[in-house]
Short mmCIF file of C-alpha atoms in Angstrom, two decimals:
data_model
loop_
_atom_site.label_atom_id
_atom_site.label_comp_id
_atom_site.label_asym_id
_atom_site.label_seq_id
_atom_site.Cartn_x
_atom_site.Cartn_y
_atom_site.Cartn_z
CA UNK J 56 145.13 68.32 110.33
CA UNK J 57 142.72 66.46 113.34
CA UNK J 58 142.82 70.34 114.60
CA UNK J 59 141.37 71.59 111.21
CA UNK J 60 138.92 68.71 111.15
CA UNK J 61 137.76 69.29 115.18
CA UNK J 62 137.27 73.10 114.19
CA UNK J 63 135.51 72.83 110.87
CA UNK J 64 133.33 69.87 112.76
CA UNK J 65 132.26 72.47 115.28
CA UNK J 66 131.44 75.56 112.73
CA UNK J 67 129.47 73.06 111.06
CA UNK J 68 127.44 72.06 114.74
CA UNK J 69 127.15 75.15 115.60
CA UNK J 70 125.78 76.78 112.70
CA UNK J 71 122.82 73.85 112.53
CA UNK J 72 122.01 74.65 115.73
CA UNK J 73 121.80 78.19 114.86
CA UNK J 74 119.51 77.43 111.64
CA UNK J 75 116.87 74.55 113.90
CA UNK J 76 116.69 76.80 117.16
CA UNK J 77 115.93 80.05 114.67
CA UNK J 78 113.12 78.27 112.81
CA UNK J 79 111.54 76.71 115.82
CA UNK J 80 111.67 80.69 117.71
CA UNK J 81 111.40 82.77 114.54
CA UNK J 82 109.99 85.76 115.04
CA UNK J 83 108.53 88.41 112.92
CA UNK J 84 107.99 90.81 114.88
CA UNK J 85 105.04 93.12 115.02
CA UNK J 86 104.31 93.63 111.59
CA UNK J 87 103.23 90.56 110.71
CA UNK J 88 102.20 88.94 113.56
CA UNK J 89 98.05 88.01 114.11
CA UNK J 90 96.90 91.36 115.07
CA UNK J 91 94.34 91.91 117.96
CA UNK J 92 91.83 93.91 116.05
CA UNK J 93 91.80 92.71 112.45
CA UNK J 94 90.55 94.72 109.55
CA UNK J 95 88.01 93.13 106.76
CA UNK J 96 88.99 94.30 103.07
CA UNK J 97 86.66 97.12 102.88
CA UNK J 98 88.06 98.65 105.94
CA UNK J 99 91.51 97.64 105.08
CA UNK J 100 91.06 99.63 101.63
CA UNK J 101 89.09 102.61 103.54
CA UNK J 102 92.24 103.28 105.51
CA UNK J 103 94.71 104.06 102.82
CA UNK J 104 92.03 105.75 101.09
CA UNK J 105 90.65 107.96 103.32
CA UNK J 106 94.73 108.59 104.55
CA UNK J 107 95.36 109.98 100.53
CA UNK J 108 92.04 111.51 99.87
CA UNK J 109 93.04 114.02 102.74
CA UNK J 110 96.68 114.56 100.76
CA UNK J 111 94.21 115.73 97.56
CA UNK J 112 92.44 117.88 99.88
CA UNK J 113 95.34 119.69 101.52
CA UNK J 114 97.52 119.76 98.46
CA UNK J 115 94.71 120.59 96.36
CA UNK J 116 96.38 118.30 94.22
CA UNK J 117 95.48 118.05 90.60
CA UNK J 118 95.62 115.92 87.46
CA UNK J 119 95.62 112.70 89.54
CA UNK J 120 95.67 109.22 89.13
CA UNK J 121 95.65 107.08 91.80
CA UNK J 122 95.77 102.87 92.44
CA UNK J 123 94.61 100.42 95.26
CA UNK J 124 96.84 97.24 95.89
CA UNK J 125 96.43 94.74 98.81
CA UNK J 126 100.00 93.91 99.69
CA UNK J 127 101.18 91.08 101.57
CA UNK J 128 103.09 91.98 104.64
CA UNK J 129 105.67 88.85 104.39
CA UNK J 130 108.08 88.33 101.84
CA UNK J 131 105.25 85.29 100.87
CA UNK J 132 101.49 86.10 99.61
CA UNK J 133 100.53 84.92 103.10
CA UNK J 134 98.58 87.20 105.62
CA UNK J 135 98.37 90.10 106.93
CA UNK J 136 97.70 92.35 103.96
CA UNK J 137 97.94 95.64 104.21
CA UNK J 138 96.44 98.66 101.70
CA UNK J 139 98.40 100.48 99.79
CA UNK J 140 97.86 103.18 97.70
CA UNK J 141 100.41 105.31 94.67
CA UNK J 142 99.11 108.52 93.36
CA UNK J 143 100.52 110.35 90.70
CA UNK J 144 99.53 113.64 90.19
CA UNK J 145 101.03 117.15 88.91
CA UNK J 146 103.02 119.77 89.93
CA UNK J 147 102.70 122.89 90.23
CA UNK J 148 104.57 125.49 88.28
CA UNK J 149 108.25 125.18 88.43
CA UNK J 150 108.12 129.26 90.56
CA UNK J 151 105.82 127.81 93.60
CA UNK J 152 107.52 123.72 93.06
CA UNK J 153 110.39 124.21 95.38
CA UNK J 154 108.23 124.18 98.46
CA UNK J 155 105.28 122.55 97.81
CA UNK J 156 106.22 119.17 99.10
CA UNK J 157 107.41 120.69 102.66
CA UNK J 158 104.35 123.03 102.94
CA UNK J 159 102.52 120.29 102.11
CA UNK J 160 104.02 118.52 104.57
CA UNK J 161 103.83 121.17 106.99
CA UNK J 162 99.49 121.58 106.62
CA UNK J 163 99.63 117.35 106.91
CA UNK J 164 101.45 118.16 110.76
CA UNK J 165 98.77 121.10 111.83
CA UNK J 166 96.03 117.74 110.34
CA UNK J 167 97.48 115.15 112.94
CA UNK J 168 100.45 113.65 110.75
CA UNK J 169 103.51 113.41 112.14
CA UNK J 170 107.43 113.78 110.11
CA UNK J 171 108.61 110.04 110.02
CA UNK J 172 112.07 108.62 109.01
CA UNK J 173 114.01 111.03 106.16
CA UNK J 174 113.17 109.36 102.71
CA UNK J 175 116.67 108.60 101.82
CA UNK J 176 116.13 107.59 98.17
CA UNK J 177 113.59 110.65 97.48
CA UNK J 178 115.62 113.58 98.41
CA UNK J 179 113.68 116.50 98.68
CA UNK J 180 110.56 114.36 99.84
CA UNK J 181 108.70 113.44 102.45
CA UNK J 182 107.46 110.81 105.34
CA UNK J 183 103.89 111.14 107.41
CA UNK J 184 102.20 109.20 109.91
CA UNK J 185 99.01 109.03 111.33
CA UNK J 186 97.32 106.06 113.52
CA UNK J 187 99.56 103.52 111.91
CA UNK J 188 99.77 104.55 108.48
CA UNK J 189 102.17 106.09 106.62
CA UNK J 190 102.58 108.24 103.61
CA UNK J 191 105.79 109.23 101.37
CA UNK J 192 105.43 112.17 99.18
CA UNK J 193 108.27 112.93 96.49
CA UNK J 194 108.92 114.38 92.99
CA UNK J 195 108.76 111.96 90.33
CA UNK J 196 112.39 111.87 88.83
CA UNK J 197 111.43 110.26 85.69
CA UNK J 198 108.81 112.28 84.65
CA UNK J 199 109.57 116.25 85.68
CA UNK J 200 106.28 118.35 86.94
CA UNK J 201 104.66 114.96 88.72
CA UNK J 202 104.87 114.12 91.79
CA UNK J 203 104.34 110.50 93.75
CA UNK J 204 102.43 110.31 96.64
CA UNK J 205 102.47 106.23 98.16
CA UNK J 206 100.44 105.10 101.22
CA UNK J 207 100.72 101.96 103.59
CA UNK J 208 98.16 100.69 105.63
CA UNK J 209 98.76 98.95 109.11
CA UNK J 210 98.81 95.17 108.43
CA UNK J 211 96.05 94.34 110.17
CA UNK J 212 94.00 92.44 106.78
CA UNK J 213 93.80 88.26 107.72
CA UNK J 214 91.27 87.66 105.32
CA UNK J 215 93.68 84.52 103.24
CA UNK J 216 93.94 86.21 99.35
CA UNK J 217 96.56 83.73 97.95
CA UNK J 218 94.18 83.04 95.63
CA UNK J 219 92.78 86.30 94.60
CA UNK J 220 93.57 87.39 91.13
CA UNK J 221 95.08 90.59 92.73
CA UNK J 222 96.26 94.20 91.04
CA UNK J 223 95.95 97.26 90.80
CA UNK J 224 92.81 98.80 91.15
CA UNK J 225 92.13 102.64 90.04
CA UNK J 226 90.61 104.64 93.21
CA UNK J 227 91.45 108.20 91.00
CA UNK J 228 87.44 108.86 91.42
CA UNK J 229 87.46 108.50 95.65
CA UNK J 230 89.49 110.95 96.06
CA UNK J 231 87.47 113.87 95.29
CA UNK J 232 84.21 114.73 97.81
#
């Protein structure tokens, strides 16, 4: 019985010296860390933006509608933000549809993007990046003949919007020159 005691004594030591010497050396790695060169809100927003307005332009894609959301990059509304950006759009006939997300895919590579990670839940889709962003293209399974295009941003926003009233903001009309 003292051996049960002694041992459950020392899971109990060791494991609240695992919990104090985490907290006092967390670490959050890259993502959210300060970053060097910060980005203001309208630059922050430009990023994502610019990133899908070239999607429209190389998919020529049509029947859009597109949002803006500043996201938090830690599991808290805390800084860094990041942009983000989800664009629905449609399509194209079910003959040319098979393809369309890898050729668009492959016109993104000859633009500068490069293939990231496979999209696991979006089979069939896509993953770009370019300069720190990164863009997931993918059919739409709830709603056949639409397709989903989300962006991230780099977290690089410090600006404190905890007490923004924050949503989604509709960026369908930026996307067209």
């Amino acid at each position: 019985m003292l051996l049960l005691a002694a041992t459950l004594l020392m899971c109990l030591t060791l494991a609240t010296a695992f919990v104090v010497l985490h907290r006092q050396h967390a670490h959050h790695g890259a993502a959210v860390e300060p970053p060097a060169h910060p980005l203001n809100d309208d630059e922050t927003m430009e990023q994502v933006v610019s990133a899908a307005r070239q999607f429209v332009e190389a998919g020529r894609l049509e029947t859009i509608h597109a949002t803006y959301l500043l996201m938090s990059c830690r599991t808290e509304d805390e800084p860094p933000y990041q942009g983000t950006v989800y664009l629905d759009f449609a399509l194209p006939p079910v003959a040319t549809a098979p393809d369309y997300l890898s050729n668009l895919a492959r016109t993104m590579a000859k633009r500068g993007w490069k293939p990231g990670l496979d999209p696991n839940q979006h089979p069939g889709g896509e993953i770009m990046v370019n300069n720190g962003v990164t863009a997931l293209i993918y059919r739409n399974a709830d709603i056949p003949g639409r397709g989903v295009l989300q962006i991230y941003g780099e977290c690089r926003n410090v600006t404190d919007h905890r007490l923004d009233a924050t949503g989604f903001v509709d960026i369908g009309d930026r996307l067209h020159r």
